[in-house]
Coordinates of C-alpha atoms and ligand atoms in Angstrom, one line a residue:
M1 CA 24.1 -15.4 -24.7
G2 CA 25.6 -11.9 -24.0
T3 CA 23.8 -9.2 -22.2
N4 CA 24.5 -6.6 -24.7
E5 CA 23.2 -8.5 -27.7
A6 CA 21.6 -6.3 -30.4
P7 CA 17.9 -6.0 -30.0
V8 CA 17.3 -7.4 -33.5
I9 CA 18.3 -10.6 -35.2
A10 CA 18.6 -11.2 -38.9
A11 CA 16.7 -14.0 -40.5
A12 CA 19.1 -16.2 -42.4
G13 CA 18.5 -17.3 -45.9
D14 CA 16.5 -14.4 -47.2
A15 CA 17.8 -12.7 -50.3
Q16 CA 17.0 -9.4 -48.6
T17 CA 17.6 -9.8 -44.9
T18 CA 14.5 -9.0 -42.9
E19 CA 15.0 -7.3 -39.6
M20 CA 13.5 -9.6 -36.9
I21 CA 12.4 -9.0 -33.3
D22 CA 11.9 -11.6 -30.6
G23 CA 9.4 -12.0 -27.7
F24 CA 11.8 -10.6 -25.1
H25 CA 12.2 -7.3 -27.0
L26 CA 8.5 -7.1 -27.8
V27 CA 7.7 -7.3 -24.1
I28 CA 10.2 -4.7 -23.3
E29 CA 9.1 -2.4 -26.1
A30 CA 5.5 -2.8 -25.2
L31 CA 6.1 -1.8 -21.6
K32 CA 8.3 1.2 -22.5
L33 CA 5.8 2.3 -25.1
N34 CA 3.3 2.7 -22.2
G35 CA 5.7 4.6 -20.0
L36 CA 6.4 1.5 -17.7
N37 CA 10.1 1.8 -17.2
T38 CA 10.6 0.0 -13.9
I39 CA 10.4 -3.7 -13.1
Y40 CA 10.6 -5.2 -9.7
G41 CA 11.5 -8.9 -9.8
L42 CA 13.9 -11.7 -9.5
P43 CA 15.7 -13.4 -12.3
G44 CA 15.6 -17.2 -13.1
I45 CA 14.3 -19.6 -15.8
P46 CA 12.7 -18.5 -18.1
I47 CA 13.0 -14.8 -17.5
T48 CA 16.7 -14.2 -16.7
D49 CA 17.4 -12.8 -20.1
L50 CA 14.3 -10.6 -19.9
T51 CA 15.8 -9.0 -16.8
R52 CA 19.1 -8.5 -18.5
K53 CA 17.7 -7.2 -21.8
A54 CA 15.3 -4.8 -19.9
Q55 CA 18.3 -3.3 -18.1
A56 CA 20.2 -3.1 -21.4
A57 CA 17.2 -1.3 -22.9
N58 CA 17.5 1.3 -20.1
M59 CA 14.6 0.1 -18.0
R60 CA 15.1 0.2 -14.2
M61 CA 15.4 -3.5 -13.2
I62 CA 15.3 -3.8 -9.4
A63 CA 16.2 -7.4 -8.4
F64 CA 15.0 -8.7 -5.0
R65 CA 15.9 -11.6 -2.8
H66 CA 12.3 -13.0 -2.6
E67 CA 9.5 -12.5 -5.1
Q68 CA 6.9 -11.6 -2.4
N69 CA 8.9 -8.5 -1.6
A70 CA 9.3 -7.6 -5.3
G71 CA 5.5 -8.0 -5.6
Y72 CA 4.7 -5.7 -2.6
A73 CA 7.1 -3.2 -4.1
A74 CA 5.2 -3.3 -7.5
S75 CA 1.9 -3.0 -5.7
I76 CA 2.8 0.1 -3.8
A77 CA 4.5 1.6 -6.8
G78 CA 1.0 1.4 -8.4
F79 CA -0.5 3.2 -5.4
V80 CA 2.0 6.0 -5.4
T81 CA 2.2 6.5 -9.2
K82 CA -1.3 5.6 -10.5
Q83 CA 0.4 3.4 -13.1
P84 CA 0.6 -0.3 -12.8
G85 CA 3.6 -1.5 -10.9
I86 CA 5.3 -4.4 -12.7
C87 CA 6.5 -7.5 -10.9
L88 CA 8.4 -10.1 -12.8
T89 CA 9.0 -13.7 -11.6
V90 CA 10.0 -17.2 -12.7
S91 CA 7.5 -20.0 -13.0
A92 CA 5.6 -22.0 -10.3
P93 CA 7.4 -21.3 -7.0
G94 CA 8.5 -17.8 -8.0
F95 CA 5.0 -17.1 -9.3
L96 CA 3.4 -18.4 -6.1
N97 CA 5.7 -16.2 -4.1
G98 CA 4.6 -13.2 -6.1
L99 CA 0.9 -14.2 -5.9
N100 CA 0.6 -13.1 -2.3
A101 CA 1.3 -9.5 -3.5
L102 CA -1.0 -9.8 -6.4
A103 CA -3.9 -10.7 -4.1
H104 CA -2.8 -7.9 -1.8
A105 CA -2.9 -5.4 -4.8
T106 CA -6.4 -6.6 -5.7
V107 CA -7.8 -6.4 -2.2
N108 CA -6.2 -2.9 -1.7
C109 CA -7.3 -1.6 -5.1
F110 CA -3.7 -1.0 -6.2
P111 CA -2.8 -1.3 -9.9
M112 CA -0.2 -4.0 -10.5
I113 CA 0.8 -6.5 -13.2
L114 CA 2.4 -9.7 -12.1
I115 CA 4.3 -11.1 -15.2
S116 CA 5.5 -14.7 -14.7
G117 CA 7.3 -17.0 -17.0
S118 CA 5.7 -20.4 -17.3
S119 CA 6.5 -23.9 -18.5
E120 CA 5.3 -25.3 -21.9
R121 CA 1.6 -25.5 -22.3
E122 CA 1.6 -28.8 -24.1
I123 CA 3.3 -30.5 -21.1
V124 CA 1.5 -28.6 -18.4
D125 CA -1.9 -29.3 -19.8
L126 CA -1.2 -33.0 -20.2
Q127 CA 0.4 -33.0 -16.7
Q128 CA 3.5 -34.7 -18.0
G129 CA 5.8 -33.3 -15.4
D130 CA 7.6 -30.3 -16.8
Y131 CA 10.2 -28.2 -15.0
E132 CA 8.2 -26.1 -12.5
E133 CA 4.9 -27.4 -14.0
M134 CA 1.8 -25.5 -12.9
D135 CA -1.3 -24.1 -14.5
Q136 CA -0.4 -20.6 -13.3
L137 CA -3.3 -18.8 -15.1
A138 CA -5.9 -20.9 -13.3
V139 CA -4.2 -20.4 -10.0
A140 CA -3.9 -16.6 -10.4
K141 CA -7.5 -16.0 -11.5
P142 CA -9.3 -16.1 -8.2
V143 CA -7.0 -13.5 -6.6
A144 CA -6.5 -11.3 -9.7
K145 CA -8.8 -8.6 -11.1
A146 CA -8.0 -10.1 -14.5
A147 CA -5.6 -12.8 -15.9
F148 CA -4.3 -13.3 -19.4
R149 CA -1.9 -15.6 -21.2
V150 CA 0.0 -14.8 -24.4
L151 CA 1.0 -17.6 -26.7
H152 CA 2.1 -15.8 -29.8
A153 CA 4.6 -13.0 -30.3
E154 CA 2.2 -11.0 -32.4
D155 CA -0.2 -10.9 -29.4
I156 CA 2.3 -9.4 -26.9
G157 CA 1.1 -5.9 -27.6
V158 CA -2.5 -6.8 -27.1
G159 CA -1.7 -8.8 -23.9
I160 CA 0.2 -5.9 -22.3
A161 CA -2.5 -3.4 -23.3
R162 CA -5.2 -5.5 -21.8
A163 CA -3.2 -6.0 -18.6
I164 CA -2.6 -2.2 -18.3
R165 CA -6.3 -1.3 -18.9
A166 CA -7.5 -4.0 -16.5
A167 CA -5.1 -2.8 -13.8
V168 CA -5.8 0.9 -13.8
S169 CA -9.4 1.4 -15.2
G170 CA -12.4 1.5 -12.8
R171 CA -11.4 0.1 -9.4
P172 CA -7.7 -0.6 -9.8
G173 CA -6.4 -4.1 -9.0
G174 CA -3.8 -6.8 -9.6
V175 CA -3.5 -8.4 -13.0
Y176 CA -1.7 -11.6 -13.9
L177 CA 0.1 -12.0 -17.3
D178 CA 1.3 -15.5 -18.1
L179 CA 4.2 -15.6 -20.6
P180 CA 5.3 -19.2 -21.5
A181 CA 9.0 -19.7 -22.0
K182 CA 8.6 -20.5 -25.7
L183 CA 7.1 -17.0 -26.3
F184 CA 10.3 -15.2 -25.6
A185 CA 12.2 -17.0 -28.2
Q186 CA 9.6 -16.6 -31.0
S187 CA 10.6 -14.0 -33.5
M188 CA 8.7 -12.1 -36.2
P189 CA 9.6 -9.3 -38.7
A190 CA 10.5 -6.3 -36.6
A191 CA 8.3 -3.8 -38.5
A192 CA 5.2 -6.0 -38.1
G193 CA 6.1 -6.7 -34.4
R194 CA 6.4 -3.0 -33.6
A195 CA 3.2 -2.2 -35.5
S196 CA 1.4 -4.8 -33.3
L197 CA 2.3 -3.0 -30.1
I198 CA -0.4 -0.8 -28.5
K199 CA 0.1 2.5 -26.7
V200 CA -3.0 2.5 -24.5
V201 CA -5.0 5.7 -25.0
D202 CA -6.7 7.0 -21.8
P203 CA -6.1 3.9 -19.7
A204 CA -8.1 5.1 -16.7
P205 CA -10.9 7.2 -18.2
A206 CA -12.7 9.8 -16.1
Q207 CA -16.0 8.4 -14.9
I208 CA -18.4 11.3 -14.5
P209 CA -21.1 11.0 -11.8
A210 CA -24.8 11.4 -12.9
P211 CA -26.3 14.9 -12.2
D212 CA -29.2 13.4 -10.2
A213 CA -26.8 11.5 -8.0
I214 CA -25.0 14.7 -7.3
A215 CA -28.2 16.5 -6.5
R216 CA -29.3 13.7 -4.1
A217 CA -25.9 13.9 -2.3
M218 CA -26.0 17.7 -2.1
D219 CA -29.6 17.6 -0.7
L220 CA -28.6 15.1 2.0
L221 CA -25.4 17.0 2.9
K222 CA -27.3 20.3 3.2
S223 CA -29.7 18.6 5.6
A224 CA -26.9 17.5 7.9
K225 CA -26.6 18.9 11.4
K226 CA -23.4 17.0 12.2
P227 CA -21.7 16.2 8.9
L228 CA -18.4 14.3 8.7
I229 CA -16.1 13.5 5.8
L230 CA -14.1 10.2 5.8
L231 CA -11.1 10.1 3.5
G232 CA -9.8 6.6 2.4
K233 CA -6.8 5.5 0.5
G234 CA -8.9 5.7 -2.7
A235 CA -9.0 9.5 -2.2
A236 CA -5.2 9.5 -1.8
Y237 CA -4.8 7.3 -4.9
A238 CA -7.0 9.5 -7.0
Q239 CA -4.5 12.4 -7.0
C240 CA -7.0 15.2 -6.9
D241 CA -5.5 16.6 -3.7
A242 CA -6.4 20.3 -4.4
D243 CA -10.0 19.6 -5.0
I244 CA -10.4 17.4 -1.9
R245 CA -8.8 20.1 0.2
E246 CA -11.1 22.7 -1.4
L247 CA -14.1 20.6 -0.6
V248 CA -13.1 20.1 3.0
E249 CA -12.3 23.8 3.5
K250 CA -15.2 25.3 1.7
T251 CA -17.8 23.1 3.3
G252 CA -16.1 23.5 6.7
I253 CA -16.9 19.8 7.5
P254 CA -14.6 18.0 9.9
Y255 CA -12.8 15.1 8.4
L256 CA -11.2 11.8 9.4
P257 CA -8.4 10.3 7.3
M258 CA -8.0 6.5 7.1
S259 CA -4.4 5.6 7.7
M260 CA -3.1 5.8 4.1
A261 CA -5.1 9.0 3.6
K262 CA -3.2 10.7 6.3
G263 CA -1.5 13.8 5.0
L264 CA -4.0 14.3 2.2
L265 CA -4.5 17.4 4.2
P266 CA -1.9 17.9 6.9
D267 CA -2.9 15.9 10.1
T268 CA -2.5 19.2 12.0
H269 CA -5.3 20.8 9.9
E270 CA -7.9 22.5 12.2
Q271 CA -10.7 20.4 10.6
C272 CA -8.9 17.1 11.2
A273 CA -10.9 15.1 13.7
S274 CA -8.5 12.2 14.2
A275 CA -7.9 13.1 17.9
A276 CA -11.7 12.9 18.4
R277 CA -12.4 9.8 16.3
S278 CA -14.3 7.9 18.9
Y279 CA -16.5 10.9 19.5
V280 CA -17.3 11.9 15.9
L281 CA -18.1 8.5 14.4
P282 CA -21.1 7.8 16.6
E283 CA -22.2 11.4 16.7
A284 CA -22.1 12.3 13.0
D285 CA -25.5 12.3 11.3
V286 CA -24.4 12.4 7.6
V287 CA -21.0 10.8 6.7
V288 CA -19.4 11.4 3.3
L289 CA -17.2 8.4 2.4
I290 CA -14.6 9.4 -0.2
G291 CA -12.6 6.3 -1.4
A292 CA -13.1 4.4 1.8
R293 CA -15.0 1.1 2.2
L294 CA -17.1 0.4 5.2
N295 CA -15.2 -2.8 5.9
W296 CA -13.7 -4.2 9.2
L297 CA -11.5 -1.1 9.5
L298 CA -14.6 1.0 9.9
S299 CA -16.5 -1.6 12.0
H300 CA -18.7 -2.2 8.9
G301 CA -20.5 1.1 9.5
K302 CA -22.5 -0.3 12.5
G303 CA -22.3 -1.3 16.1
K304 CA -20.9 0.6 19.0
T305 CA -18.3 2.5 17.0
W306 CA -21.2 4.1 15.1
G307 CA -23.5 4.7 18.0
G308 CA -25.5 1.6 17.5
K309 CA -26.9 0.2 20.8
G310 CA -26.0 -3.4 20.4
H311 CA -23.2 -4.8 18.2
K312 CA -25.6 -5.5 15.4
D313 CA -27.4 -2.2 15.5
W314 CA -26.7 0.5 13.0
G315 CA -26.2 3.9 14.6
G316 CA -28.6 5.7 12.3
Q317 CA -26.2 7.7 10.3
K318 CA -26.9 8.5 6.7
F319 CA -24.1 7.9 4.2
I320 CA -23.0 9.5 1.0
Q321 CA -20.4 7.2 -0.7
I322 CA -18.1 8.3 -3.5
D323 CA -16.6 5.3 -5.2
I324 CA -15.7 4.2 -8.6
S325 CA -17.1 0.8 -8.1
P326 CA -20.9 0.7 -8.5
Q327 CA -21.1 -2.5 -6.4
E328 CA -19.5 -1.0 -3.3
A329 CA -22.7 0.8 -2.1
D330 CA -24.8 -1.1 0.4
S331 CA -22.1 -3.6 1.0
N332 CA -22.6 -3.3 4.8
V333 CA -25.2 -0.7 5.5
R334 CA -27.7 1.3 3.4
I335 CA -26.0 4.0 1.4
D336 CA -28.5 6.8 1.0
A337 CA -26.6 8.7 -1.7
P338 CA -24.2 6.6 -3.7
L339 CA -22.0 8.7 -6.0
V340 CA -20.5 6.5 -8.6
G341 CA -17.6 8.0 -10.5
D342 CA -13.9 8.8 -10.1
I343 CA -13.2 10.8 -7.0
G344 CA -11.8 13.8 -8.9
S345 CA -14.9 14.2 -11.0
C346 CA -17.3 13.6 -8.1
V347 CA -15.5 16.0 -5.8
S348 CA -15.5 18.8 -8.4
A349 CA -19.2 18.1 -9.1
L350 CA -19.9 18.6 -5.4
L351 CA -17.9 21.8 -5.4
A352 CA -20.0 23.0 -8.3
G353 CA -23.1 22.0 -6.4
M354 CA -22.2 24.2 -3.5
K355 CA -22.3 27.3 -5.6
S356 CA -26.1 27.4 -5.2
G357 CA -25.6 28.1 -1.5
W358 CA -23.9 26.5 1.4
T359 CA -24.0 26.9 5.2
K360 CA -21.1 25.7 7.2
P361 CA -21.7 23.3 10.1
S362 CA -22.8 24.7 13.4
A363 CA -20.4 26.2 15.9
E364 CA -21.9 23.7 18.3
W365 CA -20.8 20.6 16.3
I366 CA -17.3 22.1 15.6
G367 CA -16.9 23.3 19.2
A368 CA -17.8 19.9 20.7
I369 CA -15.2 18.2 18.4
N370 CA -12.6 20.8 19.3
D371 CA -13.2 20.2 23.0
K372 CA -12.6 16.5 22.6
K373 CA -9.5 17.2 20.5
T374 CA -8.0 19.5 23.0
K375 CA -8.5 17.1 25.9
N376 CA -7.1 14.1 24.0
V377 CA -4.1 16.0 22.6
A378 CA -3.2 17.2 26.1
K379 CA -3.5 13.6 27.4
M380 CA -1.3 12.3 24.6
A381 CA 1.3 15.1 25.1
E382 CA 1.6 14.1 28.7
T383 CA 2.3 10.5 27.7
L384 CA 4.8 11.5 25.1
A385 CA 6.7 13.7 27.5
K386 CA 7.5 10.8 29.8
D387 CA 11.0 9.4 29.4
P388 CA 10.9 5.9 30.9
S389 CA 13.9 3.6 30.9
P390 CA 13.9 1.3 29.0
M391 CA 12.2 3.3 26.1
N392 CA 8.6 2.4 25.3
F393 CA 6.7 2.9 22.1
H394 CA 5.6 6.4 23.1
S395 CA 9.0 7.8 24.0
A396 CA 10.5 6.4 20.8
L397 CA 7.7 7.6 18.6
N398 CA 7.9 11.0 20.1
V399 CA 11.2 11.2 18.3
V400 CA 9.9 9.8 15.1
R401 CA 7.1 12.3 15.2
D402 CA 9.6 15.2 15.3
I403 CA 11.8 13.7 12.6
V404 CA 8.8 13.3 10.2
K405 CA 7.6 16.8 10.9
A406 CA 11.1 18.1 10.0
N407 CA 11.1 15.9 6.8
P408 CA 7.5 16.1 5.4
D409 CA 8.6 14.9 2.0
A410 CA 9.9 11.6 3.4
M411 CA 7.9 8.4 2.7
L412 CA 6.8 6.7 5.9
V413 CA 6.5 2.9 5.8
N414 CA 4.8 1.3 8.8
E415 CA 4.0 -2.3 9.8
G416 CA 3.7 -4.3 13.0
A417 CA 1.0 -4.6 15.7
N418 CA 1.7 -2.1 18.4
A419 CA 4.4 -0.4 16.2
L420 CA 1.6 0.1 13.6
D421 CA -1.1 1.3 15.9
F422 CA 1.0 3.7 17.9
T423 CA 2.7 5.2 14.9
R424 CA -0.6 5.8 13.1
S425 CA -2.0 7.7 16.0
I426 CA 1.2 9.5 17.1
V427 CA 3.1 10.4 14.0
D428 CA 1.5 13.2 11.9
L429 CA 1.8 13.3 8.1
Y430 CA 1.8 16.6 6.2
K431 CA 1.6 15.6 2.5
P432 CA -0.5 13.2 0.4
R433 CA 0.6 9.6 -0.3
K434 CA 3.5 9.7 2.2
R435 CA 2.2 7.0 4.5
I436 CA 2.2 3.4 3.2
D437 CA 1.2 0.6 5.5
V438 CA -0.3 -2.8 6.1
G439 CA -3.5 -1.9 4.2
T440 CA -6.8 -3.6 4.0
W441 CA -5.7 -7.0 5.2
G442 CA -3.5 -5.6 8.0
I443 CA -0.7 -7.9 6.9
M444 CA 2.9 -8.1 8.0
G445 CA 5.6 -8.5 5.4
V446 CA 5.2 -5.4 3.2
G447 CA 8.0 -3.4 4.9
M448 CA 11.2 -3.8 2.9
G449 CA 9.4 -4.2 -0.5
Y450 CA 7.6 -0.9 0.3
C451 CA 10.8 0.8 1.3
V452 CA 12.6 -0.2 -2.0
A453 CA 9.7 1.0 -4.1
A454 CA 9.1 4.2 -2.2
A455 CA 12.8 5.1 -2.6
V456 CA 12.9 4.1 -6.3
E457 CA 9.6 5.8 -7.3
T458 CA 10.1 9.1 -5.3
G459 CA 13.9 9.3 -5.4
G460 CA 13.7 10.6 -1.9
Q461 CA 14.1 9.6 1.8
V462 CA 12.2 6.7 3.2
I463 CA 11.6 6.2 7.0
A464 CA 10.3 2.7 8.0
I465 CA 8.9 2.1 11.5
E466 CA 8.8 -1.7 11.9
G467 CA 7.8 -4.1 14.6
D468 CA 10.6 -6.6 15.2
S469 CA 8.2 -9.4 14.1
A470 CA 7.0 -7.6 11.0
F471 CA 10.5 -6.8 9.9
G472 CA 11.4 -10.5 10.0
F473 CA 9.1 -11.2 7.0
S474 CA 11.2 -9.2 4.6
G475 CA 14.4 -8.5 6.5
M476 CA 16.7 -10.0 3.9
E477 CA 15.9 -7.2 1.5
V478 CA 18.2 -4.9 3.5
E479 CA 20.8 -6.4 1.1
T480 CA 18.7 -5.0 -1.8
I481 CA 18.5 -1.6 0.0
C482 CA 22.3 -1.6 0.4
R483 CA 22.9 -2.9 -3.1
Y484 CA 20.9 -0.1 -4.7
N485 CA 22.2 2.3 -2.1
L486 CA 18.7 3.6 -1.3
P487 CA 18.1 6.4 1.3
V488 CA 16.1 4.2 3.7
C489 CA 16.2 4.6 7.4
I490 CA 14.6 1.6 9.1
V491 CA 13.7 1.8 12.8
I492 CA 13.0 -1.5 14.5
M493 CA 10.9 -1.3 17.6
N494 CA 12.6 -4.2 19.2
N495 CA 10.5 -5.5 22.1
N496 CA 11.8 -9.1 21.8
G497 CA 8.7 -10.6 20.3
V498 CA 5.2 -10.6 18.8
Y499 CA 3.1 -8.1 20.8
K500 CA 5.5 -8.5 23.8
G501 CA 8.6 -10.3 24.6
T502 CA 7.5 -11.8 27.9
D503 CA 5.6 -15.0 27.1
V504 CA 7.0 -18.3 28.4
D505 CA 6.4 -22.0 27.4
P506 CA 4.4 -23.3 30.4
T507 CA 6.2 -26.7 30.0
G508 CA 9.5 -25.0 30.2
R509 CA 10.8 -26.9 27.0
D510 CA 10.9 -24.3 24.2
P511 CA 10.7 -20.5 23.7
A512 CA 7.1 -19.3 23.7
P513 CA 5.8 -19.0 20.1
T514 CA 5.5 -15.2 20.4
V515 CA 9.1 -14.5 21.6
F516 CA 12.4 -14.0 19.8
V517 CA 16.0 -14.1 20.8
K518 CA 16.3 -11.6 23.6
G519 CA 18.4 -8.6 22.9
A520 CA 18.7 -9.4 19.2
R521 CA 21.0 -6.9 17.3
Y522 CA 19.1 -6.3 14.0
D523 CA 21.6 -3.4 13.4
K524 CA 24.3 -6.0 12.7
L525 CA 22.3 -7.3 9.8
M526 CA 22.5 -3.9 8.0
E527 CA 26.3 -3.7 8.7
A528 CA 26.7 -7.1 7.0
F529 CA 25.9 -5.5 3.7
G530 CA 27.8 -2.2 4.2
G531 CA 24.9 -0.1 5.6
V532 CA 24.9 1.8 8.8
G533 CA 23.7 -0.1 11.9
V534 CA 22.9 1.7 15.2
H535 CA 21.9 0.3 18.5
A536 CA 19.7 2.8 20.3
T537 CA 18.6 2.5 23.9
T538 CA 17.4 6.1 24.6
P539 CA 15.3 8.6 22.7
A540 CA 18.4 10.8 22.4
E541 CA 20.3 8.0 20.7
L542 CA 17.4 7.3 18.4
R543 CA 17.1 11.0 17.4
K544 CA 20.8 11.4 16.7
A545 CA 20.8 8.2 14.5
M546 CA 17.7 9.2 12.5
E547 CA 19.0 12.7 11.9
E548 CA 22.3 11.3 10.8
A549 CA 20.6 8.7 8.5
I550 CA 18.6 11.5 6.8
R551 CA 21.6 13.8 6.5
S552 CA 23.9 11.1 5.0
K553 CA 21.1 9.4 2.9
K554 CA 22.9 6.1 3.7
P555 CA 21.0 2.9 4.2
T556 CA 20.5 2.7 8.0
L557 CA 19.0 0.3 10.4
I558 CA 18.4 1.5 14.0
N559 CA 17.7 -1.2 16.5
A560 CA 15.5 0.7 19.0
V561 CA 15.3 -1.2 22.2
I562 CA 11.8 -1.1 23.6
D563 CA 10.6 -2.3 27.0
E564 CA 9.6 -5.9 26.4
T565 CA 6.6 -5.5 28.6
A566 CA 5.3 -2.6 26.5
G567 CA 2.6 -3.5 23.9
T568 CA -0.7 -5.2 24.0
E569 CA -2.0 -8.5 22.5
S570 CA -2.9 -7.9 18.8
G571 CA -2.4 -4.1 19.2
R572 CA -5.7 -2.4 18.7
I573 CA -7.4 -5.3 17.1
T574 CA -7.6 -7.5 20.2
S575 CA -11.3 -8.0 19.6
L576 CA -10.5 -10.0 16.5
N577 CA -8.4 -12.4 18.6
P578 CA -10.7 -15.3 19.5
S579 CA -9.3 -15.9 23.0
A580 CA -9.0 -12.3 23.9
A581 CA -12.5 -11.5 22.5
K582 CA -14.0 -14.2 24.7
K583 CA -12.6 -12.4 27.7
N584 CA -14.3 -9.2 26.7
Ligands
ADP601 P1 -9.3 2.7 3.2 O1 -8.8 1.4 3.7 O2 -8.3 3.8 3.3 O3 -10.6 3.0 3.9 P2 -10.3 1.4 1.0 O4 -9.3 0.6 0.3 O5 -11.2 0.6 1.9 O6 -9.7 2.6 1.7 O7 -11.2 2.0 -0.1 C1 -10.7 2.5 -1.3 C2 -11.9 2.7 -2.2 O8 -11.5 3.7 -3.2 C3 -12.3 1.5 -3.0 O9 -13.6 1.1 -2.7 C4 -12.0 1.8 -4.4 O10 -13.0 1.3 -5.3 C5 -12.1 3.3 -4.4 N1 -11.3 4.0 -5.4 C6 -10.0 3.8 -5.8 N2 -9.6 4.6 -6.7 C7 -10.6 5.4 -7.0 C8 -10.9 6.5 -7.9 N3 -9.9 7.0 -8.6 N4 -12.1 7.1 -7.9 C9 -13.1 6.6 -7.1 N5 -12.9 5.6 -6.2 C10 -11.7 5.0 -6.2
MG602 MG1 -10.9 0.7 4.2

């Protein structure tokens, strides 16, 4: 079957030839009709021709080396664009590889649709042993926000419409769409087929908060002596950047961004309290959560972080929580003023509520925060100014910090343990949705998939700061980055292992489980596919290589050699590590 085959086939035998359309083209047309023009995936039975025909139909078809990376790409495309990212895989094993990313999308509230080809229902359901036999719909359900299967060509339009709505409406999430092999070959009269497609009207409708909920929140906020705003990645996703900025600036309330909300307002903003985080969390009396959950990343809103005496105690803060999911409130501690609605609508309602009068927070509260900030910033500046040999995380990230400042439109991908923690606290972001990282699960493996999607969706420069371990999960996709010639500059913080490179096997037989080949040259991997590889052992070499990568826009991988004794066990989440926690 040729790749440039005409999109319609003629039914033989009719006196008047009826124009026909097959399942492949109905899927493609349904996606395009809804403005979904990019597919991240990997060809194979039964969807190889779907990838070819999608490309022939002028869709962007980005083919990966492993479905998990294609899935992560689709998930983050959803976060960046507010439209469902599409991942396309083959049946059973390819589907399972993509499933990890589908679960990730659901957990992180990213809109994504995983479309997988599947084997024949008749054989699968009788368990007669088909090629790649698996009841994929049943397997996907527990980790998906919704899951659908389409059996008839005339239902493709409905299937895709339902998948889109489920992915983007309310709390966004991952949706599974099961398309059995036979469906693609089905054909129907083209006019009826096209008429069956649905262009989804208002897929993510505004959800307006109730006036009494706004009044309750305003009353509580006005009573605060030490208010704090906490911005989560839901706030970044909502794309109401100007309103959020106005709320922060008009109220004068200090704010803390969660990692993927960094840059929603520039991290250098005078009201940004990041450098005084451990001071403001326990001190604040009223906290406004905007698109941030009180999960483990926020110590569940209680314990020492929040000023509670013992680990179980709650610090006594009162919370206002803006979230689109009505079930989110009270999930960890009492939410005194839940505001259910989309963030754009809630924030503008709060802004309107301020018109009846507003007093900015006291000079005492702001002054105390600024004092802490000044001290901590000075301490950090001292650490960053050091130039040890070999490089450590700080001296390398001091360079990255400058480069990101000079290139505020670049997307910053970040994963690892120490490479993640240090980058998050050292590298400032200046614009919304520019930082994409390990997210709610704190997982490794998102790196190269995120790089590809960030470059494809924004058309601009991507900078990835990767731990050497984290990079290993998706490293083969540097071939994909080279193949599509994407402007991606990967910096590997190479400290010879997981956390550190210094562990040894006490029996002397094998390498320790946390160490890698010493002095590995990841830069050679990039050179193998025609990209630029650089081996950097000093901050000056790193700076030169990053500047050149951004100037040339060439796929570049910089192997930044970091002191193998630098780094701590589990980075900043040592307390979650059972053996380390015992010692505490
Ligand atoms: P972070 O990890 O940055 O704290 P979370 O993923 O924990 O962020 O929280 C994001 C929250 O944002 C979720 O509870 C989700 O329901 C909510 N959310 C996502 N999009 C919107 C939106 N458009 N309007 C309101 N809430 C949203
Ligand atoms: Mg969170």
